[in-house]
Tab-separated table of C-alpha atoms in Angstrom:
chain	number	residue	atom	x	y	z
A	4	UNK	CA	111.805	117.290	83.087
A	5	UNK	CA	111.593	120.460	85.052
A	6	UNK	CA	114.357	123.004	84.594
A	7	UNK	CA	115.224	126.152	86.487
A	8	UNK	CA	117.263	128.847	84.750
A	9	UNK	CA	119.089	131.747	86.321
A	10	UNK	CA	120.555	133.783	83.486
A	11	UNK	CA	122.606	136.171	85.646
A	12	UNK	CA	125.746	134.475	86.995
A	13	UNK	CA	126.737	137.660	88.865
A	14	UNK	CA	125.022	140.862	89.939
A	15	UNK	CA	126.181	143.918	91.827
A	16	UNK	CA	124.210	146.466	93.834
A	17	UNK	CA	125.130	149.456	95.942
A	18	UNK	CA	124.212	149.463	99.580
A	19	UNK	CA	120.660	150.798	100.194
A	20	UNK	CA	119.697	150.298	96.533
A	21	UNK	CA	117.298	147.742	95.067
A	22	UNK	CA	118.284	144.756	92.958
A	23	UNK	CA	116.266	142.140	91.107
A	24	UNK	CA	117.481	138.596	90.464
A	25	UNK	CA	115.864	136.676	87.614
A	26	UNK	CA	114.637	133.111	87.471
A	27	UNK	CA	112.639	131.250	84.857
A	28	UNK	CA	111.409	127.689	84.996
A	29	UNK	CA	109.857	125.144	82.753
A	30	UNK	CA	107.081	122.825	83.890
A	31	UNK	CA	103.859	121.232	82.727
A	32	UNK	CA	102.516	121.023	86.273
A	33	UNK	CA	99.760	123.317	87.513
A	34	UNK	CA	100.495	122.853	91.217
A	35	UNK	CA	104.044	123.634	92.314
A	36	UNK	CA	106.189	125.680	94.657
A	37	UNK	CA	109.016	128.115	94.025
A	38	UNK	CA	111.735	129.217	96.415
A	39	UNK	CA	114.717	131.480	96.753
A	40	UNK	CA	117.635	130.302	98.862
A	41	UNK	CA	120.606	132.366	100.045
A	42	UNK	CA	124.089	130.885	100.439
A	43	UNK	CA	126.435	133.330	102.216
A	44	UNK	CA	130.217	132.830	102.346
A	45	UNK	CA	129.706	130.566	105.343
A	46	UNK	CA	128.108	128.155	102.799
A	47	UNK	CA	125.056	127.569	104.980
A	48	UNK	CA	121.898	127.610	102.850
A	49	UNK	CA	119.026	129.746	104.078
A	50	UNK	CA	115.449	129.668	102.772
A	51	UNK	CA	114.594	133.292	101.936
A	52	UNK	CA	111.109	133.154	100.465
A	53	UNK	CA	108.469	130.705	99.247
A	54	UNK	CA	105.728	131.061	96.641
A	55	UNK	CA	102.844	128.676	95.983
A	56	UNK	CA	101.802	128.608	92.347
A	57	UNK	CA	98.072	128.700	93.077
A	58	UNK	CA	98.436	131.958	94.998
A	59	UNK	CA	98.261	135.054	92.822
A	60	UNK	CA	99.630	137.312	95.521
A	61	UNK	CA	103.393	137.757	95.430
A	62	UNK	CA	105.211	136.569	98.560
A	63	UNK	CA	107.034	139.108	100.724
A	64	UNK	CA	109.462	138.671	103.610
A	65	UNK	CA	110.665	142.003	104.990
A	66	UNK	CA	113.046	143.476	102.369
A	67	UNK	CA	112.651	140.469	100.077
A	68	UNK	CA	109.774	140.153	97.638
A	69	UNK	CA	109.062	138.194	94.500
A	70	UNK	CA	107.458	138.960	91.173
A	71	UNK	CA	105.691	135.742	90.199
A	72	UNK	CA	104.464	135.658	86.625
A	73	UNK	CA	102.856	132.229	86.206
A	74	UNK	CA	102.002	132.532	82.514
A	75	UNK	CA	105.540	133.622	81.696
A	76	UNK	CA	107.015	131.056	84.132
A	77	UNK	CA	109.080	133.758	85.721
A	78	UNK	CA	109.969	134.136	89.408
A	79	UNK	CA	112.249	137.075	90.190
A	80	UNK	CA	113.535	138.133	93.603
A	81	UNK	CA	113.658	141.789	94.564
A	82	UNK	CA	115.896	142.886	97.419
A	83	UNK	CA	115.146	146.371	98.685
A	84	UNK	CA	117.462	148.562	100.753
A	85	UNK	CA	120.361	146.196	100.092
A	86	UNK	CA	122.723	145.543	102.969
A	87	UNK	CA	126.291	144.242	103.063
A	88	UNK	CA	124.970	141.074	104.662
A	89	UNK	CA	122.909	140.350	101.548
A	90	UNK	CA	126.083	139.495	99.631
A	91	UNK	CA	125.753	135.809	98.810
A	92	UNK	CA	124.934	133.262	96.171
A	93	UNK	CA	121.200	133.100	95.537
A	94	UNK	CA	119.520	129.983	94.212
A	95	UNK	CA	116.078	129.740	92.709
A	96	UNK	CA	114.391	126.361	93.263
A	97	UNK	CA	111.267	124.559	92.101
A	98	UNK	CA	109.218	121.723	93.558
A	99	UNK	CA	106.232	120.115	91.768
A	100	UNK	CA	104.047	119.450	94.804
A	101	UNK	CA	104.727	118.824	98.471
A	102	UNK	CA	106.091	115.289	98.097
A	103	UNK	CA	108.608	115.991	95.359
A	104	UNK	CA	112.288	116.768	95.186
A	105	UNK	CA	113.681	120.263	94.807
A	106	UNK	CA	115.318	121.327	91.558
A	107	UNK	CA	117.805	124.155	91.928
A	108	UNK	CA	118.943	126.744	89.434
A	109	UNK	CA	122.595	127.493	88.753
A	110	UNK	CA	122.764	130.439	91.133
A	111	UNK	CA	123.425	134.176	90.967
A	112	UNK	CA	126.291	135.643	92.953
A	113	UNK	CA	125.270	139.012	94.423
A	114	UNK	CA	127.892	141.538	95.378
A	115	UNK	CA	126.947	144.516	97.572
A	116	UNK	CA	129.190	147.559	97.356
A	117	UNK	CA	129.509	150.641	99.535
B	18	UNK	CA	122.203	122.550	119.106
B	19	UNK	CA	124.696	121.413	116.457
B	20	UNK	CA	122.246	121.001	113.538
B	21	UNK	CA	123.887	119.240	110.595
B	22	UNK	CA	127.560	118.426	111.006
B	23	UNK	CA	129.732	117.491	108.051
B	24	UNK	CA	133.290	116.244	108.154
B	25	UNK	CA	135.842	116.824	106.807
B	26	UNK	CA	135.631	120.428	105.600
B	27	UNK	CA	138.385	119.949	103.034
B	28	UNK	CA	139.844	116.856	101.405
B	29	UNK	CA	142.296	116.128	98.607
B	30	UNK	CA	142.276	112.689	97.016
B	31	UNK	CA	144.191	110.959	94.277
B	32	UNK	CA	142.320	109.346	91.428
B	33	UNK	CA	141.179	105.880	92.427
B	34	UNK	CA	141.197	106.467	96.163
B	35	UNK	CA	138.064	105.912	98.196
B	36	UNK	CA	136.741	107.917	101.103
B	37	UNK	CA	133.653	108.592	103.179
B	38	UNK	CA	132.121	111.985	103.805
B	39	UNK	CA	130.403	112.029	107.163
B	40	UNK	CA	127.077	113.681	107.923
B	41	UNK	CA	125.255	113.727	111.246
B	42	UNK	CA	122.184	115.610	112.421
B	43	UNK	CA	120.794	115.945	115.921
B	44	UNK	CA	117.288	117.180	115.059
B	45	UNK	CA	115.672	113.755	114.620
B	46	UNK	CA	114.944	114.500	110.954
B	47	UNK	CA	113.727	111.584	108.900
B	48	UNK	CA	114.808	113.062	105.576
B	49	UNK	CA	118.496	113.432	104.733
B	50	UNK	CA	120.163	114.103	101.424
B	51	UNK	CA	123.472	114.744	99.699
B	52	UNK	CA	124.047	117.429	97.070
B	53	UNK	CA	127.033	118.438	95.038
B	54	UNK	CA	127.586	122.048	94.012
B	55	UNK	CA	129.545	122.856	90.889
B	56	UNK	CA	130.071	126.230	89.183
B	57	UNK	CA	127.401	126.802	86.532
B	58	UNK	CA	125.536	123.649	87.572
B	59	UNK	CA	123.884	124.666	90.811
B	60	UNK	CA	123.020	122.059	93.414
B	61	UNK	CA	122.381	118.548	92.208
B	62	UNK	CA	120.921	115.760	94.306
B	63	UNK	CA	123.150	112.694	94.635
B	64	UNK	CA	121.280	110.397	97.037
B	65	UNK	CA	118.622	110.789	99.649
B	66	UNK	CA	117.014	108.888	102.508
B	67	UNK	CA	113.503	109.080	103.916
B	68	UNK	CA	114.370	107.172	107.078
B	69	UNK	CA	116.731	104.646	108.615
B	70	UNK	CA	117.286	101.732	106.265
B	71	UNK	CA	115.781	103.527	103.251
B	72	UNK	CA	117.853	105.227	100.562
B	73	UNK	CA	117.285	106.189	96.943
B	74	UNK	CA	119.124	107.753	94.039
B	75	UNK	CA	118.954	111.377	93.014
B	76	UNK	CA	120.027	113.049	89.764
B	77	UNK	CA	123.735	112.150	89.829
B	78	UNK	CA	124.257	108.933	91.846
B	79	UNK	CA	126.995	107.262	89.790
B	80	UNK	CA	130.245	106.784	91.681
B	81	UNK	CA	128.654	107.310	95.080
B	82	UNK	CA	127.200	105.005	97.680
B	83	UNK	CA	125.131	105.733	100.791
B	84	UNK	CA	123.635	103.899	103.734
B	85	UNK	CA	121.386	104.966	106.602
B	86	UNK	CA	121.761	102.679	109.576
B	87	UNK	CA	120.564	105.291	112.095
B	88	UNK	CA	118.319	108.357	111.948
B	89	UNK	CA	121.276	110.594	112.814
B	90	UNK	CA	123.929	109.527	110.305
B	91	UNK	CA	124.032	109.515	106.523
B	92	UNK	CA	127.542	108.930	105.165
B	93	UNK	CA	128.444	109.359	101.497
B	94	UNK	CA	131.071	107.028	100.078
B	95	UNK	CA	133.175	107.684	97.014
B	96	UNK	CA	134.099	104.252	95.743
B	97	UNK	CA	136.937	105.157	93.355
B	98	UNK	CA	137.472	108.896	93.159
B	99	UNK	CA	137.658	110.586	89.758
B	100	UNK	CA	138.578	114.183	88.837
B	101	UNK	CA	134.942	114.714	87.771
B	102	UNK	CA	133.994	114.316	91.428
B	103	UNK	CA	135.881	117.453	92.382
B	104	UNK	CA	133.108	119.545	93.922
B	105	UNK	CA	131.645	120.967	97.087
B	106	UNK	CA	129.393	118.463	98.813
B	107	UNK	CA	126.502	119.382	101.072
B	108	UNK	CA	124.478	117.234	103.383
B	109	UNK	CA	120.969	118.457	104.195
B	110	UNK	CA	118.098	117.291	106.366
B	111	UNK	CA	114.502	118.290	106.986
B	112	UNK	CA	111.468	117.338	109.052
B	113	UNK	CA	109.423	116.533	106.005
B	114	UNK	CA	110.318	114.194	103.212
B	115	UNK	CA	111.454	116.475	100.362
B	116	UNK	CA	110.803	119.422	102.625
B	117	UNK	CA	111.935	122.842	101.460
B	118	UNK	CA	113.025	123.941	104.931
B	119	UNK	CA	116.299	122.155	104.547
B	120	UNK	CA	119.025	122.384	107.160
B	121	UNK	CA	122.369	122.282	105.383
B	122	UNK	CA	125.767	121.358	106.680
B	123	UNK	CA	128.681	123.697	106.029
B	124	UNK	CA	129.968	121.624	103.125
B	125	UNK	CA	133.002	119.570	102.189
B	126	UNK	CA	135.323	120.879	99.499
B	127	UNK	CA	136.760	117.858	97.699
B	128	UNK	CA	139.550	117.920	95.135
B	129	UNK	CA	140.459	114.813	93.169
B	130	UNK	CA	143.825	114.988	91.449
């Protein structure tokens, strides 16, 4: 069974600084997808970034980027120039192919301070 | 455009009571699903549906029942509530079956005493 592990229950970053959230996963598949979702206090889930395992290039979306290390099965999220609005719970998720269910990690709560 | 609407937002039940969590979407999505979110456990899939009349079990289906009589609605029924079902419940839908671009409702916080 696939598992997704987020070892940091809580993180804190100062406004304008950079923070990295960790995620590791376990799979025997060669073709899969990885995601980061953001859940702000409103509880609405937002897809932040998507990475396809066959692509070596790390995905980037504005201030959000990932460090995808396939051999190490690691998928970290880097948030640059942190803003107060980035404060949220962040979930890492895995999907083994397009027609498969998502498996979510346990989440990391990010606090952004002034 | 309402998106995914969940009701109620909060609910307190006594052990053994039954209730239905409502979920409706107005985006004509074929795929709908129910998750529960617990501290330290992340989001876990309870049941899902790939279209009207079709439902299937997720990771944690015990104690829950679903039906999908229309494309828009996907209610979740707790048959006999237990304290272990205290959680935040999310309904989600997407264009694609098992799509990652999920549209989530705002959640229902359920406490079972």
